[in-house]
Amino acid sequence: AQSVTQLGSHVSVSEGALVLLRCNYSSSVPPYLFWYVQYPNQGLQLLLKYTTGATLVKGINGFEAEFKKSETSFHLTKPSAHMSDAAEYFCAVRTFTGANSKLTFGKGITLSVRP
Amino acid sequence: DTEVTQTPKHLVMGMTNKKSLKCEQHMGHRAMYWYKQKAKKPPELMFVYSYEKLSINESVPSRFSPECPNSSLLNLHLHALQPEDSALYLCASSQGPSGRMNEQFFGPGTRLTVL
């Protein structure tokens, strides 16, 4: 079975500071990993994904994540936070159910950005 | 067209009402998904359609009835709901069949309130 763990529920950073949101995975097969962002009263938007190949993945809005198999991690980073980054962030892993697959989400983490 | 649309945006219904949620995508995706999301929680998968056939039902109560009339359209019929069913209902789609899902694209959701 596949799962992801997002430790903590809330991260607060100052505008311009580094953003680091942690995600650890558990998977018995090579994982497909995703980061989604959800702004208030909106759906989920894909920030980036890792399937195969390059372990450093660049996404939208200046975010990137690095797949580290030895650490079973897929942490999300952004060098300089912007006020507009305040949102809920979900890490997810593709999980197989028989011949089908689905996304298994972490519990999410709220990012606040202070002026 | 690169988006998933959902109607209505908001819905208020009584426990004896019958209503339907609608989801549409014109990206040629072959898998579509319904999720339920409570405040400050990750989305919970309800149903998956792959090639217009129901492939996953996550033990959802029968008061929720999905329908996939064609490859672009997904409905969720609601009947005799309970107040605890109040939530944001999200639709998503993915390019391949669910067994080869690479990423999911989400709609903006329908905010449902059951009185």
Coordinates of C-alpha atoms in Angstrom, one line a residue:
Chain A
A1 CA 0.0 0.0 0.0
Q2 CA 1.1 3.6 -0.6
S3 CA 0.7 6.5 1.7
V4 CA 2.0 10.0 2.4
T5 CA 2.7 11.8 5.6
Q6 CA 2.6 15.6 6.1
L7 CA 3.9 16.5 9.5
G8 CA 2.4 19.5 11.2
S9 CA -0.8 21.3 10.2
H10 CA 0.4 24.9 9.8
V11 CA 3.5 26.7 8.6
S12 CA 4.0 30.4 8.8
V13 CA 6.7 32.3 7.0
S14 CA 7.6 35.9 6.3
E15 CA 7.2 37.3 2.8
G16 CA 10.5 36.7 1.0
A17 CA 11.5 33.8 3.2
L18 CA 12.1 30.2 2.1
V19 CA 9.1 28.0 2.0
L20 CA 9.6 24.3 3.0
L21 CA 6.7 21.9 3.2
R22 CA 7.5 18.4 4.1
C23 CA 6.1 15.2 2.7
N24 CA 7.3 11.6 3.3
Y25 CA 5.9 8.7 1.4
S26 CA 5.6 4.9 1.9
S27 CA 5.3 2.8 -1.2
S28 CA 6.1 -0.8 -2.1
V29 CA 6.4 0.2 -5.8
P30 CA 8.1 3.2 -7.5
P31 CA 5.9 6.0 -6.5
Y32 CA 4.2 8.7 -8.5
L33 CA 4.1 11.8 -6.3
F34 CA 2.1 15.0 -6.5
W35 CA 1.8 18.4 -4.8
Y36 CA -1.5 20.2 -5.1
V37 CA -2.5 23.6 -3.9
Q38 CA -6.0 24.7 -2.8
Y39 CA -6.9 28.4 -2.4
P40 CA -9.9 29.2 -0.3
N41 CA -13.2 28.1 -1.8
Q42 CA -11.5 26.7 -4.9
G43 CA -10.6 23.3 -6.3
L44 CA -7.2 21.7 -6.3
Q45 CA -4.5 22.9 -8.7
L46 CA -1.5 20.7 -9.6
L47 CA 1.8 22.4 -8.6
L48 CA 4.1 19.6 -9.8
K49 CA 4.5 15.9 -10.1
Y50 CA 7.2 13.2 -10.0
T51 CA 6.7 10.1 -12.1
T52 CA 10.1 8.9 -13.4
G53 CA 13.4 10.5 -14.5
A54 CA 14.8 13.7 -13.1
T55 CA 14.5 13.8 -9.3
L56 CA 14.4 17.6 -9.1
V57 CA 11.0 18.7 -10.4
K58 CA 10.1 22.3 -11.1
G59 CA 6.5 23.3 -11.0
I60 CA 4.3 26.4 -11.4
N61 CA 4.6 29.6 -9.3
G62 CA 8.3 29.1 -8.6
F63 CA 7.8 25.9 -6.6
E64 CA 10.0 22.8 -6.9
A65 CA 10.4 19.5 -5.1
E66 CA 13.1 16.9 -4.9
F67 CA 12.4 13.1 -4.9
K68 CA 14.8 11.5 -2.5
K69 CA 14.4 7.7 -2.5
S70 CA 16.9 7.2 0.3
E71 CA 14.9 9.5 2.6
T72 CA 11.5 8.5 1.2
S73 CA 10.8 12.2 0.9
F74 CA 9.3 14.7 -1.6
H75 CA 9.5 18.1 0.1
L76 CA 8.2 21.2 -1.6
T77 CA 10.2 24.4 -1.6
K78 CA 10.1 27.9 -2.9
P79 CA 13.0 30.3 -2.4
S80 CA 11.0 33.4 -1.7
A81 CA 7.4 33.4 -0.3
H82 CA 4.8 35.7 -1.7
M83 CA 1.6 36.7 0.0
S84 CA -0.3 35.0 -2.8
D85 CA 1.2 31.6 -1.7
A86 CA -1.0 31.5 1.3
A87 CA -3.2 28.4 0.8
E88 CA -3.6 24.7 1.7
Y89 CA -1.0 22.3 0.3
F90 CA -1.6 18.6 -0.2
C91 CA 1.0 16.0 -1.0
A92 CA -0.4 12.9 -2.8
V93 CA 0.7 9.5 -4.0
R94 CA -0.8 7.3 -6.7
T95 CA -2.3 4.2 -5.1
F96 CA -3.3 1.1 -7.0
T97 CA -6.6 -0.7 -6.3
G98 CA -6.6 -3.8 -8.5
A99 CA -6.5 -2.6 -12.1
N100 CA -7.4 0.9 -11.1
S101 CA -5.4 3.7 -9.4
K102 CA -6.4 6.7 -7.3
L103 CA -4.7 9.5 -5.4
T104 CA -4.1 9.1 -1.7
F105 CA -3.7 12.5 -0.1
G106 CA -1.8 13.6 3.0
K107 CA -3.8 15.5 5.6
G108 CA -2.6 18.8 4.1
I109 CA -0.7 21.8 5.5
T110 CA -1.8 25.4 5.7
L111 CA 0.8 28.0 4.6
S112 CA 0.5 31.5 6.0
V113 CA 2.7 34.3 4.8
R114 CA 3.3 37.3 7.0
P115 CA 3.9 40.7 5.6
Chain B
D1 CA -10.3 23.7 -23.4
T2 CA -8.1 22.6 -20.5
E3 CA -10.5 22.8 -17.5
V4 CA -13.0 20.9 -15.6
T5 CA -16.3 22.7 -15.0
Q6 CA -18.8 22.1 -12.2
T7 CA -22.3 23.3 -11.7
P8 CA -23.8 24.6 -9.6
K9 CA -21.2 26.5 -7.5
H10 CA -23.4 26.5 -4.5
L11 CA -26.4 24.3 -3.6
V12 CA -28.7 24.4 -0.6
M13 CA -31.1 21.5 -0.2
G14 CA -33.5 20.0 2.4
M15 CA -33.2 16.4 3.5
T16 CA -36.2 15.3 1.4
N17 CA -35.0 17.0 -1.8
K18 CA -33.5 15.4 -4.9
K19 CA -30.8 17.4 -6.7
S20 CA -27.9 16.7 -9.1
L21 CA -24.4 17.9 -9.4
K22 CA -22.8 18.2 -12.9
C23 CA -19.2 17.9 -14.0
E24 CA -17.9 18.4 -17.6
Q25 CA -14.5 18.2 -19.3
H26 CA -13.6 18.5 -22.9
M27 CA -10.0 17.4 -22.7
G28 CA -10.7 13.9 -24.0
H29 CA -9.9 12.4 -20.6
R30 CA -11.1 8.8 -20.1
A31 CA -11.3 8.7 -16.3
M32 CA -13.5 10.9 -14.0
Y33 CA -13.7 11.1 -10.3
W34 CA -16.0 12.4 -7.5
Y35 CA -14.5 13.6 -4.2
K36 CA -16.1 14.9 -1.0
Q37 CA -14.1 17.4 1.0
K38 CA -14.8 18.7 4.5
A39 CA -13.3 21.9 5.8
K40 CA -9.5 21.6 6.6
K41 CA -9.4 18.0 5.4
P42 CA -8.1 16.3 2.3
P43 CA -10.5 15.2 -0.4
E44 CA -12.0 11.8 0.1
L45 CA -12.6 9.7 -3.0
M46 CA -16.2 8.6 -3.6
F47 CA -16.4 7.2 -7.2
V48 CA -14.2 6.6 -10.2
Y49 CA -15.4 6.1 -13.8
S50 CA -13.0 4.7 -16.3
Y51 CA -14.1 4.6 -19.9
E52 CA -17.6 5.5 -18.7
K53 CA -17.9 2.5 -16.5
L54 CA -17.9 2.7 -12.7
S55 CA -14.6 1.2 -11.6
I56 CA -14.3 2.3 -7.9
N57 CA -17.0 2.9 -5.4
E58 CA -15.5 3.7 -2.0
S59 CA -18.5 2.3 -0.1
V60 CA -20.5 5.4 -0.5
P61 CA -24.1 5.5 0.9
S62 CA -26.8 4.9 -1.7
R63 CA -28.2 8.3 -1.2
F64 CA -25.3 9.4 -3.6
S65 CA -25.8 8.0 -7.1
P66 CA -23.2 8.7 -9.8
E67 CA -23.9 8.6 -13.5
C68 CA -21.6 9.0 -16.5
P69 CA -23.8 9.6 -19.6
N70 CA -20.8 10.1 -21.9
S71 CA -17.1 10.5 -21.8
S72 CA -17.3 14.3 -21.1
L73 CA -20.0 14.4 -18.5
L74 CA -20.3 13.1 -14.9
N75 CA -23.3 13.6 -12.7
L76 CA -23.9 13.0 -9.0
H77 CA -27.5 12.5 -8.0
L78 CA -28.4 13.3 -4.4
H79 CA -31.4 12.1 -2.6
A80 CA -32.4 12.1 1.1
L81 CA -29.1 13.6 2.2
Q82 CA -28.2 14.2 5.8
P83 CA -26.7 17.5 7.3
E84 CA -23.4 15.7 7.7
D85 CA -23.2 15.4 3.9
S86 CA -22.7 19.2 3.7
A87 CA -19.3 19.6 2.1
L88 CA -17.4 20.7 -1.0
Y89 CA -17.9 18.2 -3.8
L90 CA -15.0 18.1 -6.2
C91 CA -14.9 16.5 -9.7
A92 CA -11.6 15.5 -11.3
S93 CA -10.5 13.9 -14.6
S94 CA -7.4 12.2 -15.8
Q95 CA -6.1 11.5 -19.3
G96 CA -5.8 7.7 -19.4
P97 CA -7.9 5.1 -17.8
S98 CA -7.7 5.2 -14.0
G99 CA -5.3 2.3 -14.0
R100 CA -2.7 4.5 -15.8
M101 CA -3.6 7.7 -14.1
N102 CA -0.7 10.2 -14.3
E103 CA -2.3 13.3 -12.8
Q104 CA -5.8 14.5 -12.0
F105 CA -7.3 17.8 -13.0
F106 CA -9.8 19.2 -10.6
G107 CA -12.9 21.4 -11.0
P108 CA -13.7 24.3 -8.7
G109 CA -16.2 22.3 -6.7
T110 CA -19.8 22.6 -5.6
R111 CA -20.4 23.8 -2.1
L112 CA -23.4 21.7 -0.8
T113 CA -25.3 22.6 2.3
V114 CA -28.0 20.2 3.6
L115 CA -30.6 21.7 6.0

